Tab-separated table of C-alpha atoms and ligand atoms in Angstrom:
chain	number	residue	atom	x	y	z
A	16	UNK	CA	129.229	120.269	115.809
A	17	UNK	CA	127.824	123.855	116.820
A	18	UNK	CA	131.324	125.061	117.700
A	19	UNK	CA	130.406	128.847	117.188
A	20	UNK	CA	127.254	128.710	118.945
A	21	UNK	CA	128.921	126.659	121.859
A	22	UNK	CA	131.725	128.950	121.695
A	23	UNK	CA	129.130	131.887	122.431
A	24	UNK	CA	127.505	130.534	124.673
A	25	UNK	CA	130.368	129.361	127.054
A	26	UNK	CA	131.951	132.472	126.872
A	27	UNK	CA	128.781	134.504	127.779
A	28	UNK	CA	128.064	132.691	130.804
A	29	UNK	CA	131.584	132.523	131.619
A	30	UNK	CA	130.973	135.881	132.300
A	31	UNK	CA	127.982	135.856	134.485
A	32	UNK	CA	129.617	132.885	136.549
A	33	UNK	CA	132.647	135.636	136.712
A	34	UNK	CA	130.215	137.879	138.973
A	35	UNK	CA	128.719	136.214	141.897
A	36	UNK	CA	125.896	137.798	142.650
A	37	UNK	CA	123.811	138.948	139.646
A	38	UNK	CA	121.544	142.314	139.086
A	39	UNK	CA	119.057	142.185	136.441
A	40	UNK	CA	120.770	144.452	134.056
A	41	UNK	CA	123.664	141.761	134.538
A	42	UNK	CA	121.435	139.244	133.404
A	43	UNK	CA	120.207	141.218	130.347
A	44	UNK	CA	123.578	141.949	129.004
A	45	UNK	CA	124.787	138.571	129.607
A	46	UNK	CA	121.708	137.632	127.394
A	47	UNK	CA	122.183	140.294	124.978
A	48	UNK	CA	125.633	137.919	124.049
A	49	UNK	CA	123.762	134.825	123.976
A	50	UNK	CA	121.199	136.037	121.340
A	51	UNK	CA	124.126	136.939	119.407
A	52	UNK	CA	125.614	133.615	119.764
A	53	UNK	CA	122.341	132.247	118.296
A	54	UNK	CA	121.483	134.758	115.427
A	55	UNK	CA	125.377	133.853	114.045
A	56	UNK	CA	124.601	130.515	114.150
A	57	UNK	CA	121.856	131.254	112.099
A	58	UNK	CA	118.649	130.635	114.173
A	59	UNK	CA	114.890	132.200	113.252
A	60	UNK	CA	115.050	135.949	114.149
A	61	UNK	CA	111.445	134.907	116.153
A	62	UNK	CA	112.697	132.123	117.397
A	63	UNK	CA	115.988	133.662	118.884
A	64	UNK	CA	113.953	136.406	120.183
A	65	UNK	CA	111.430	134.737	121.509
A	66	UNK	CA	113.843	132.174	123.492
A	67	UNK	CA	115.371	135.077	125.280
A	68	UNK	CA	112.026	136.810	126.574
A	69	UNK	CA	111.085	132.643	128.181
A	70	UNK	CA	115.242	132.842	129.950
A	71	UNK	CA	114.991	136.618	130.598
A	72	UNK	CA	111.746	136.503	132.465
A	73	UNK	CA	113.088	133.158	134.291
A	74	UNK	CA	115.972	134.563	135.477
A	75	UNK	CA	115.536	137.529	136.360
A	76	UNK	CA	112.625	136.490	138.887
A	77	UNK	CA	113.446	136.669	142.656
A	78	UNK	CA	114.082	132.970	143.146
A	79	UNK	CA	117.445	133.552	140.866
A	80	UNK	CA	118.471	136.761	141.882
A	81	UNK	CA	118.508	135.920	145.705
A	82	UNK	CA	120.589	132.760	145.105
A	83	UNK	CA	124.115	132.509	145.938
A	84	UNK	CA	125.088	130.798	142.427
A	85	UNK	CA	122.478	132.832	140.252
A	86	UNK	CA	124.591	131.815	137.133
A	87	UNK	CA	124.313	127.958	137.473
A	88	UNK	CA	120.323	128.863	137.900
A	89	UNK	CA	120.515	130.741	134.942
A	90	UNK	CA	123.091	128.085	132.836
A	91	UNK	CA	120.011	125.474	134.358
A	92	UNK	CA	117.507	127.713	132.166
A	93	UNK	CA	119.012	127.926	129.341
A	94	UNK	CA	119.557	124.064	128.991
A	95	UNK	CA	115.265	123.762	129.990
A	96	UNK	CA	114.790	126.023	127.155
A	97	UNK	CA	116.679	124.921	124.627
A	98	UNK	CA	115.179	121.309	125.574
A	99	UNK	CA	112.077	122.708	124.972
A	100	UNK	CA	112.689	124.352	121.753
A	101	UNK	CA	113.727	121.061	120.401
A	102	UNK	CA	111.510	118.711	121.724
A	103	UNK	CA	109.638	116.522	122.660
A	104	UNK	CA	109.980	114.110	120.205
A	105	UNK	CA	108.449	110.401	119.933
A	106	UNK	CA	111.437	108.223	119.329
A	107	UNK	CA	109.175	105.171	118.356
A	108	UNK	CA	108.674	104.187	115.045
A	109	UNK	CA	105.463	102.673	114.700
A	110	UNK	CA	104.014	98.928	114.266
A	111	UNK	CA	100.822	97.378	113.099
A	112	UNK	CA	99.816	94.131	112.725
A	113	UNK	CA	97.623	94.520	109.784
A	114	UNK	CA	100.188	95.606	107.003
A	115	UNK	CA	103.294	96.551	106.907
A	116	UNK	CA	104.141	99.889	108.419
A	117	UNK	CA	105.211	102.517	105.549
A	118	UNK	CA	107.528	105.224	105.877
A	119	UNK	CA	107.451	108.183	103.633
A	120	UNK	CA	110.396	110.102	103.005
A	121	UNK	CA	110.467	112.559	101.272
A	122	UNK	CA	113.159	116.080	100.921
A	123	UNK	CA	114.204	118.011	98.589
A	124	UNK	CA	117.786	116.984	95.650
A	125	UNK	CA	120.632	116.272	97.457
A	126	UNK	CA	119.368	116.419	101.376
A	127	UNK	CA	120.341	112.930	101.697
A	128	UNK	CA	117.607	111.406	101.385
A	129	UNK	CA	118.118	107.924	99.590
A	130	UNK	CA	121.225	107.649	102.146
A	131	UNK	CA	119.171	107.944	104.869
A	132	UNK	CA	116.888	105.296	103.412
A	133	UNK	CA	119.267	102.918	103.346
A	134	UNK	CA	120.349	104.203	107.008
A	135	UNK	CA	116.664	104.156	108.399
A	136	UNK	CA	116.165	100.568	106.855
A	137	UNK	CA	119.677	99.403	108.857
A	138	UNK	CA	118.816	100.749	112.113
A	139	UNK	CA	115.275	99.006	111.447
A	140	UNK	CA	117.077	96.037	111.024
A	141	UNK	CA	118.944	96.039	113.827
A	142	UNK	CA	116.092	96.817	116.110
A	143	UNK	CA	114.849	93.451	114.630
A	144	UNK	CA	112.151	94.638	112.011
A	145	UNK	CA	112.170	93.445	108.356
A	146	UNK	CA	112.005	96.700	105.898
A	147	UNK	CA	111.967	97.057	102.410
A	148	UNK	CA	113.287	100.158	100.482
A	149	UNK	CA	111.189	101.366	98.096
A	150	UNK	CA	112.922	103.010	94.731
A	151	UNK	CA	110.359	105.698	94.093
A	152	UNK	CA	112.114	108.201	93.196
A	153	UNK	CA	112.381	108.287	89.487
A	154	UNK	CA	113.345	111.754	88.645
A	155	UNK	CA	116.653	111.908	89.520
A	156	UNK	CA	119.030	109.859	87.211
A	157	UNK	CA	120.574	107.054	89.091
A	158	UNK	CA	118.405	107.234	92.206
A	159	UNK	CA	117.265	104.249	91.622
A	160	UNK	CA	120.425	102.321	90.527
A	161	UNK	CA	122.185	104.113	94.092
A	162	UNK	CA	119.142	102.563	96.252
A	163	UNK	CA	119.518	99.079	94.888
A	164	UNK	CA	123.202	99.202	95.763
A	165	UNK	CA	122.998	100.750	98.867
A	166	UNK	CA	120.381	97.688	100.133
A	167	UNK	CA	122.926	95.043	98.693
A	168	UNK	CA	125.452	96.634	101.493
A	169	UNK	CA	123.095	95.912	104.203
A	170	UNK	CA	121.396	93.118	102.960
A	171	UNK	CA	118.031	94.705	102.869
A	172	UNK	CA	115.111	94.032	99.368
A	173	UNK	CA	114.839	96.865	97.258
A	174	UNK	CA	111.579	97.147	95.050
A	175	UNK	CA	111.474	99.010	92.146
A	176	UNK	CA	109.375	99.299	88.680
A	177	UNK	CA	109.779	101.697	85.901
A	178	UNK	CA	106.434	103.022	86.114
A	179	UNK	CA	104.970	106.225	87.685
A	180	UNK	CA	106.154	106.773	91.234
A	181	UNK	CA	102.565	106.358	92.780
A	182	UNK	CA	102.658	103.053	90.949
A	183	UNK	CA	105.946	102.061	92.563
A	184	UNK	CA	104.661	102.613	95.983
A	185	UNK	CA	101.548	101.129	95.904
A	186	UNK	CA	102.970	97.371	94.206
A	187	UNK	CA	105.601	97.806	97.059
A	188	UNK	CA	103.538	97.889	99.302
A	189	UNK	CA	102.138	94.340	98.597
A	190	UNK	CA	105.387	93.158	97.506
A	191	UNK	CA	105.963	93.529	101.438
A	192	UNK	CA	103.323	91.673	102.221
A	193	UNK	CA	104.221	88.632	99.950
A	194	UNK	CA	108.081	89.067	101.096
A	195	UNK	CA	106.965	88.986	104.682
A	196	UNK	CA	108.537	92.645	105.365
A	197	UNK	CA	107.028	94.762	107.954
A	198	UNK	CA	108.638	97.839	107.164
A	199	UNK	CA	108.160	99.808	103.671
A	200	UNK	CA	110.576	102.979	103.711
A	201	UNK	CA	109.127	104.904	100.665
A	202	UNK	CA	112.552	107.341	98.845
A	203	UNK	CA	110.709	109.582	96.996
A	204	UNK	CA	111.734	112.100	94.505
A	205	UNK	CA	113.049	115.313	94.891
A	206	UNK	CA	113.723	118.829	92.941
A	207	UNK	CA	116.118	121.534	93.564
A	208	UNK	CA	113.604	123.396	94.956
A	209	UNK	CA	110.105	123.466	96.194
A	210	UNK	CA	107.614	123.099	93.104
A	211	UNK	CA	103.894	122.656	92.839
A	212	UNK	CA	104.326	119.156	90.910
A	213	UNK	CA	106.447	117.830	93.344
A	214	UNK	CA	104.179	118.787	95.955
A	215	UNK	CA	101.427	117.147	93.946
A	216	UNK	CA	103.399	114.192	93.070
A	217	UNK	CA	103.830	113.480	97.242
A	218	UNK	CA	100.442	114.224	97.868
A	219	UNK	CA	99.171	111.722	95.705
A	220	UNK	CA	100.972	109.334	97.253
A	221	UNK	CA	100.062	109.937	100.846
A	222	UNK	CA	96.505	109.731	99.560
A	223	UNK	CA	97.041	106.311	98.089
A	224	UNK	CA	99.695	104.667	100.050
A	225	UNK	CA	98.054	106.547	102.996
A	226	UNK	CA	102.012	106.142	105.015
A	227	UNK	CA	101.588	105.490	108.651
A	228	UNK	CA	104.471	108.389	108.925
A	229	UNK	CA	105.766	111.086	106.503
A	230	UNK	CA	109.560	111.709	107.173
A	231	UNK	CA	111.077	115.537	105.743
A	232	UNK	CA	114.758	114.568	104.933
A	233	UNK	CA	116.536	117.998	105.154
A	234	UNK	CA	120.285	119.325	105.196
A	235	UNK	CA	121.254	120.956	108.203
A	236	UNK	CA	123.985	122.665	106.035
A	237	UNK	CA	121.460	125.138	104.625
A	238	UNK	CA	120.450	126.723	108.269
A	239	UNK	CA	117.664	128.254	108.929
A	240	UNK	CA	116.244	127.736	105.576
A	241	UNK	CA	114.977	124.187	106.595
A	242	UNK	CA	112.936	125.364	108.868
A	243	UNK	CA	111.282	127.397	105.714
A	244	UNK	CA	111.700	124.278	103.749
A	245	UNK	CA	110.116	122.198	106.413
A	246	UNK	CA	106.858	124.666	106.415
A	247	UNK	CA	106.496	124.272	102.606
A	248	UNK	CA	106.371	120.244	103.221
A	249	UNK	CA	104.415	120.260	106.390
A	250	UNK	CA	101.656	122.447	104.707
A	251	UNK	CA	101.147	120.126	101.811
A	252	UNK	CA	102.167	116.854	103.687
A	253	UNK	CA	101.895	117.316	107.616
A	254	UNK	CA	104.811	115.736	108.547
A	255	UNK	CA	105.109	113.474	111.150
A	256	UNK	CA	109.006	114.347	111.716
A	257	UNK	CA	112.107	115.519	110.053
A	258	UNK	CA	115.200	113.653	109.708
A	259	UNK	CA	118.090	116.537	109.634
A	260	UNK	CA	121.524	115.344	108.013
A	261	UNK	CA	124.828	116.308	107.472
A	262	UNK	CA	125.074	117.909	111.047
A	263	UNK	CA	128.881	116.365	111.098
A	264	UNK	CA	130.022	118.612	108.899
A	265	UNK	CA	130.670	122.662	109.210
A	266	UNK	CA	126.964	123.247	110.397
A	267	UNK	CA	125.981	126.219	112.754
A	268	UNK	CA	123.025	125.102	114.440
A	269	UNK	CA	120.591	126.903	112.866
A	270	UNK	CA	118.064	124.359	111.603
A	271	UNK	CA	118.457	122.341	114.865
A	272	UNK	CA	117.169	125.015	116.728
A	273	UNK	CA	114.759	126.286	114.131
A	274	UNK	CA	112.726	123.687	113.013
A	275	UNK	CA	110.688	122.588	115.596
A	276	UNK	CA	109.828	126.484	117.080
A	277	UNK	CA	108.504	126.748	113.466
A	278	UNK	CA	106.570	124.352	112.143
A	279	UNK	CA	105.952	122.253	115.110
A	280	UNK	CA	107.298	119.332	113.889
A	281	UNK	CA	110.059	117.809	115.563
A	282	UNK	CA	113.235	116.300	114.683
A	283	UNK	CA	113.765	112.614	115.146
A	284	UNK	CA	116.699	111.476	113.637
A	285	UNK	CA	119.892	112.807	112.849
A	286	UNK	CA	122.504	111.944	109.852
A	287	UNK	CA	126.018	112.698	111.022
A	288	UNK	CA	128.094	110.758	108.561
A	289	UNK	CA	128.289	109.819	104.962
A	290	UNK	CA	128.250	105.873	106.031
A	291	UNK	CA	124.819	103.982	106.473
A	292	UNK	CA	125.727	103.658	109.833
A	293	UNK	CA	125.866	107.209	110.836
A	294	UNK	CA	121.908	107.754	112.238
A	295	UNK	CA	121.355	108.551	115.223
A	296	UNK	CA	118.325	109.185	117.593
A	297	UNK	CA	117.791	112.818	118.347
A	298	UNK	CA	117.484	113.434	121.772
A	299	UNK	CA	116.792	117.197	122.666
A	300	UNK	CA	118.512	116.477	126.127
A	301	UNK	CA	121.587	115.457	124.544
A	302	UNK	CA	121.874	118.387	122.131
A	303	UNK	CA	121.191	121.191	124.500
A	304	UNK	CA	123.934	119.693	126.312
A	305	UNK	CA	126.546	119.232	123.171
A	306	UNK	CA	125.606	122.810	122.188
A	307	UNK	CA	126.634	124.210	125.868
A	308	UNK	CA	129.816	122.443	125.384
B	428	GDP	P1	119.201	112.710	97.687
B	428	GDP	O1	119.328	113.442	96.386
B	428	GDP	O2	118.424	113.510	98.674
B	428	GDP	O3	118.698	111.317	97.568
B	428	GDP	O4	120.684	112.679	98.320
B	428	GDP	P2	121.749	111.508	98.508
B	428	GDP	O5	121.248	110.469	99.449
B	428	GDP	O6	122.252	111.058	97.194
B	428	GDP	O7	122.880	112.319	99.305
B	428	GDP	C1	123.541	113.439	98.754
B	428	GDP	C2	124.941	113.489	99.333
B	428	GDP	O8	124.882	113.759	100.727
B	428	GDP	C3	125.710	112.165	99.209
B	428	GDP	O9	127.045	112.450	98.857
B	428	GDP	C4	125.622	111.574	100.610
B	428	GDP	O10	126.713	110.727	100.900
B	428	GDP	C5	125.663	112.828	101.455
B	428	GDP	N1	125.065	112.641	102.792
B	428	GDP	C6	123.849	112.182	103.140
B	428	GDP	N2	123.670	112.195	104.481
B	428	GDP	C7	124.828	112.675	105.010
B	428	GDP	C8	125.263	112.951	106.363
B	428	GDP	O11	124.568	112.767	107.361
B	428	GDP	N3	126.529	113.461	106.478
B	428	GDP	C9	127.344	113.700	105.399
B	428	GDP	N4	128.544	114.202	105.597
B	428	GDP	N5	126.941	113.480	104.140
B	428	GDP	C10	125.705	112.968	103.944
């Protein structure tokens, strides 16, 4: 994961280790290679430049300089920042007593997203909760069909109705109830790209359903973009988080460290497999430290 960006990184503070003591121009060149590290892994323009101004000003103040390992101080930085770029982010997934909790996902064709329904609902599971998948996305042909098998694998209820999605999600919704779930994990349709009656579609199912969360499922493979396609969604939608997928394949970083400097919304979960296994928490912490290798 992040190879290039790691690769970048390492090698620019390699160098500043390399010096001993550091002078502020040191410290600006050095940084000069680690905003190149990030703009080829394809990170916001904004949000590479801003990032650089927070670790330039840091370490360049007199507290660094003086120090007889200024480049650990300044490694130490970098890892704060990038922990702050990312996060915070809530890990809990909430719980009510007075219906079951719904989850909304929702993403554009081909993010992942009925996968990572079925891998939300088995981590669910395992934490002890009772979820039900909800088949509500009836746009794209075998959507449907792919969710019911999916739930057979892990043994989780799939509802579904041929009707209009908003219909779907309401009748699950008391289906749970009656089937003593306490979990309804809404897959909702998709497009290729962003459209006005998709966004209506969603929005008229967060007014009705009214979702206790709304999830954006988005492909890390396309970069920087999510963090565009994650504004379009959180303007009609407000999101509550983004799940971001596919980061075990060839992906340079760019969405991870995007997204949240964006549109505010963090990331919570992380796809990094094809198997419904293969979700993980996302803990800034632990990715500022993968991507400094
Ligand atoms: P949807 O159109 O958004 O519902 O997308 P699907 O759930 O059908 O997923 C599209 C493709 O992405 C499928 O081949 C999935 O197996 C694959 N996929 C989903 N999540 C991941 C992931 O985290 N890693 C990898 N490698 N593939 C994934």
């Amino acid at each position: 994961m992040f190879e290039g960006i790691t690769r970048g990184l390492s090698e620019a503070l390699r160098k500043l280790r390399g010096r001993g003591r550091l002078t502020p121009e040191n410290i600006r060149e050095g940084l000069r290679e680690v905003r190149r590290a990030f703009l080829e892994a394809d990170v916001n323009f904004h949000v590479v430049n801003d990032f650089i101004a927070r670790v330039e000003a840091k370490a360049t103040g007199q507290e660094v300089l003086a120090r007889v390992d200024p480049a650990e101080q300044i490694i130490k930085i970098v890892y704060d920042e990038l922990v702050a770029l990312m996060g915070p982010v809530d890990p809990r997934i909430p719980q009510r007593s007075d219906r079951p909790v719904v989850l909304m996902l929702c993403g554009l064709q081909g993010s992942g997203k009925t996968t990572t329904a079925a891998k939300l609902a088995l981590t669910l599971k395992e934490r002890g909760r009772k979820p039900l998948l909800v088949a509500a996305d009836l746009q794209r042909p075998g959507a449907v069909e792919q969710l019911q098998t999916l739930g057979r694998q892990i043994d989780v209820p799939v509802y579904s109705e041929s009707t209009s999605p908003v219909d779907v999600c309401r009748h699950a919704v008391q289906a749970a109830k009656r089937q003593l779930c306490d979990t309804v994990i809404l897959d909702t349709a998709g497009r290729l790209q962003i459209d006005q009656q998709l966004m209506r579609e969603l929005q008229q199912i967060d007014n009705l359903v009214q979702p206790d969360e709304v999830y954006l499922v988005v492909d890390a493979m396309i970069g920087q973009e999510a963090a565009n396609v994650a504004k379009a969604f959180n303007d009609a939608l407000e999101l509550n988080a983004c799940i971001l997928t596919k980061l075990d394949g060839d992906t340079r970083g760019g969405a991870a460290l995007s997204i949240k400097a964006v549109t505010g919304v963090p990331i919570k979960f992380i796809g990094v497999g094809e198997k419904l296994d293969k979700l993980e928490d996302f803990v800034p912490e632990r990715m500022a430290g993968r991507i400094l290798g």
